[in-house]
Short mmCIF file of C-alpha atoms in Angstrom, two decimals:
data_model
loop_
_atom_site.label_atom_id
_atom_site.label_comp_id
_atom_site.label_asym_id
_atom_site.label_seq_id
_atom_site.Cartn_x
_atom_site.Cartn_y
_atom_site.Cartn_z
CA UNK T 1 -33.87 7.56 -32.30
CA UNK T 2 -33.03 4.75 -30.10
CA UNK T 3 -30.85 1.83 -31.68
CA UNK T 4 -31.66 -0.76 -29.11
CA UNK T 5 -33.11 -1.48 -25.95
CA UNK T 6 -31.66 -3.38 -22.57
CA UNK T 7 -34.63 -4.62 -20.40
CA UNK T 8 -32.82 -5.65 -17.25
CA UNK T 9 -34.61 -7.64 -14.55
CA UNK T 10 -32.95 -9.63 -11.30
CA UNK T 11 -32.57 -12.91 -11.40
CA UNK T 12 -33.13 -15.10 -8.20
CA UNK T 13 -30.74 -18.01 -9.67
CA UNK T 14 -29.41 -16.86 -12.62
CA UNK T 15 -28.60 -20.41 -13.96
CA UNK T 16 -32.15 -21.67 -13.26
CA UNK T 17 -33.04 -18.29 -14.97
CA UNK T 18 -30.71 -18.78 -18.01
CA UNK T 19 -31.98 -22.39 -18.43
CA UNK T 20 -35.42 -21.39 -18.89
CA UNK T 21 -34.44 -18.54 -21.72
CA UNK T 22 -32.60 -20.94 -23.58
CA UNK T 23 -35.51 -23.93 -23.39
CA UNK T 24 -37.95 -21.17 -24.66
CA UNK T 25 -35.62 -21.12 -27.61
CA UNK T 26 -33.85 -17.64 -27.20
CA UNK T 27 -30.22 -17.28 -27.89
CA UNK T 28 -27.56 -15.74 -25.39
CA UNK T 29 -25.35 -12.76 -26.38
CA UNK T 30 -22.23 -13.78 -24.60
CA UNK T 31 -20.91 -9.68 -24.89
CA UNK T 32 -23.22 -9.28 -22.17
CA UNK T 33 -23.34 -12.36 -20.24
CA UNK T 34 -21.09 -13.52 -17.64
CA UNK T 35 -21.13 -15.07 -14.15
CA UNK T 36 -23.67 -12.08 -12.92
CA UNK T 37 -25.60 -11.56 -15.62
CA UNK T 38 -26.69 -12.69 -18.37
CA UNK T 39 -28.14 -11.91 -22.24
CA UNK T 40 -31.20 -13.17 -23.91
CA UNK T 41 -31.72 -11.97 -27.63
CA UNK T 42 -35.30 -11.47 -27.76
CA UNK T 43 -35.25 -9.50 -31.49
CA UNK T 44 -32.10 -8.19 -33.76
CA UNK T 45 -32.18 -4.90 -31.52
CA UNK T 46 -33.79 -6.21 -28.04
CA UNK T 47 -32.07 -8.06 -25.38
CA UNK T 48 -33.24 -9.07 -21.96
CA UNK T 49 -31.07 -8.49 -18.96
CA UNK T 50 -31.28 -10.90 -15.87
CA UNK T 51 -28.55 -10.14 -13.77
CA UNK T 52 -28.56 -11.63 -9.97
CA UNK T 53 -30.14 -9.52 -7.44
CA UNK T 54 -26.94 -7.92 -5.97
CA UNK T 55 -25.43 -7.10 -9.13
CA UNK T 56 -29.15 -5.51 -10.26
CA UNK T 57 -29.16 -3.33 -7.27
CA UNK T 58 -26.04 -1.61 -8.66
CA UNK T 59 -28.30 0.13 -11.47
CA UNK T 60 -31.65 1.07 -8.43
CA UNK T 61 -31.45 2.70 -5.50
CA UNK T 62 -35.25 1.14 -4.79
CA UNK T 63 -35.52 -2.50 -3.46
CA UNK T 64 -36.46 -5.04 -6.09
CA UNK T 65 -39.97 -6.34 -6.43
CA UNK T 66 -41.03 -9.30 -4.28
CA UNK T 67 -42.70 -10.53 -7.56
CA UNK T 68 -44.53 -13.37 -5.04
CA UNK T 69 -46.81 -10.43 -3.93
CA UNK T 70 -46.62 -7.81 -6.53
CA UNK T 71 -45.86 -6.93 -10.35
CA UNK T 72 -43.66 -4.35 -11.16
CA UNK T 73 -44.22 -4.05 -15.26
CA UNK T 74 -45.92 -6.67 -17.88
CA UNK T 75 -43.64 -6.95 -20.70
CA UNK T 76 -45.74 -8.19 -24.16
CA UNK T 77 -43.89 -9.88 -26.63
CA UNK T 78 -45.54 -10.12 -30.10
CA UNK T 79 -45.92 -13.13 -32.28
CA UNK T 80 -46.74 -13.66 -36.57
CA UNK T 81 -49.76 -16.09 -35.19
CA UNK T 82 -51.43 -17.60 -33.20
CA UNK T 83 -49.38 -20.73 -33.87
CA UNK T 84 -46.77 -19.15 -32.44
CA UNK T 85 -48.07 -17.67 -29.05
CA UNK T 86 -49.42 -21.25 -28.23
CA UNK T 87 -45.92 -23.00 -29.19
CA UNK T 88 -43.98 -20.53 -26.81
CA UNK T 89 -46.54 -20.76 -23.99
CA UNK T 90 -46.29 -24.84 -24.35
CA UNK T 91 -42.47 -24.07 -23.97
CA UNK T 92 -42.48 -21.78 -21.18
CA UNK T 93 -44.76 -24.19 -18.95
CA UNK T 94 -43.09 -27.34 -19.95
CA UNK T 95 -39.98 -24.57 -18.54
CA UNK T 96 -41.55 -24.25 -15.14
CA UNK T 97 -43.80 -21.33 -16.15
CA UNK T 98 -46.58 -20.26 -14.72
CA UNK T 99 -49.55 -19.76 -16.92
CA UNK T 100 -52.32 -18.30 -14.74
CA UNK T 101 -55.01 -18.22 -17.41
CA UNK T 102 -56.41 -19.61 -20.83
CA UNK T 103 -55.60 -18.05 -24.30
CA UNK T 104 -57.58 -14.81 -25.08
CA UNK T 105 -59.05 -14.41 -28.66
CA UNK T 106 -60.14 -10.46 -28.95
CA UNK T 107 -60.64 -10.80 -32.93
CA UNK T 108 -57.97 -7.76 -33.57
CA UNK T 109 -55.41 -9.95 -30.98
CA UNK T 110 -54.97 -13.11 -29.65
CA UNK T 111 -53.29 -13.38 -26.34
CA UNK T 112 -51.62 -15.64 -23.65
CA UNK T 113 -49.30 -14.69 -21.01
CA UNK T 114 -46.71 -16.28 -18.15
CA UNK T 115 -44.81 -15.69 -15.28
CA UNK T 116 -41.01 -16.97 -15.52
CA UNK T 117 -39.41 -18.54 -12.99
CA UNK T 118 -38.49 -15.13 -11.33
CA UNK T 119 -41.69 -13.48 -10.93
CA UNK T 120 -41.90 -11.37 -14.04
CA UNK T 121 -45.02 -11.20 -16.28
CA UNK T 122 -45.24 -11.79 -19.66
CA UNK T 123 -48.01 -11.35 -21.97
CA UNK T 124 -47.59 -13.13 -26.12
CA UNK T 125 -49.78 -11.64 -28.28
CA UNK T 126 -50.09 -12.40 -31.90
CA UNK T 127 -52.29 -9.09 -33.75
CA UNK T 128 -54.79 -9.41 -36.35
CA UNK T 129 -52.42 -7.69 -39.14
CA UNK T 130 -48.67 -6.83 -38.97
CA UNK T 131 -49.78 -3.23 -39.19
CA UNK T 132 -51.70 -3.62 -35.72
CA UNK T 133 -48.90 -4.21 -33.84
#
């Protein structure tokens, strides 16, 4: 079984990048960070990797997405409520997010997502029950 999980993505400007993390909120694990990359704790066993693009092409041998034209994964982070997807999405536009589209309500989940200031998608969801998720 897996004890955590490293989602690393490239960073265009890794300060603008870390800014935006911390204004949503998350914390920094300074074991990982440093002046190439950096750590966001998104849950007790999930951190988010930005590192800037040369350093990120040390772990591909494939270019990295031009995330102007295309979308290479949409991560989903999930919420307790509703309450909570809206207060994060508020955060991540006031954060220079762009949020293409308006809230979803699908009964069993309610749903919002953004694009940070690299490129990468991002979809909040809070589910009808914890169990659903």
């Amino acid at each position: 079984m897996h004890q955590q999980i490293f989602i690393t993505l490239p960073a265009k400007d890794l300060a603008r990048t870390k800014a935006f993390w911390q204004a949503l909120g998350y914390g920094l694990d300074p074991k990982f960070s440093g002046d190439n990359a950096v750590s966001v704790i998104l849950g007790e066993h999930i951190r988010l990797m930005l590192a800037n693009e040369e350093t990120f092409m040390h772990f591909s041998h494939k270019a990295v997405c031009d995330t102007s034209q295309a979308l290479e994964v949409l991560h989903a982070l999930s919420f307790d409520s509703r309450e909570h997807v809206d207060a994060l999405i508020a955060k991540a536009r006031a954060a220079g997010a762009v949020v293409p589209d308006e809230a979803e309500d699908h009964g069993f989940m309610y749903a919002q997502g953004f694009y940070d200031p690299d490129g990468h998608g991002w979809n909040c969801c809070a589910w009808s029950t914890p169990a659903d998720c």
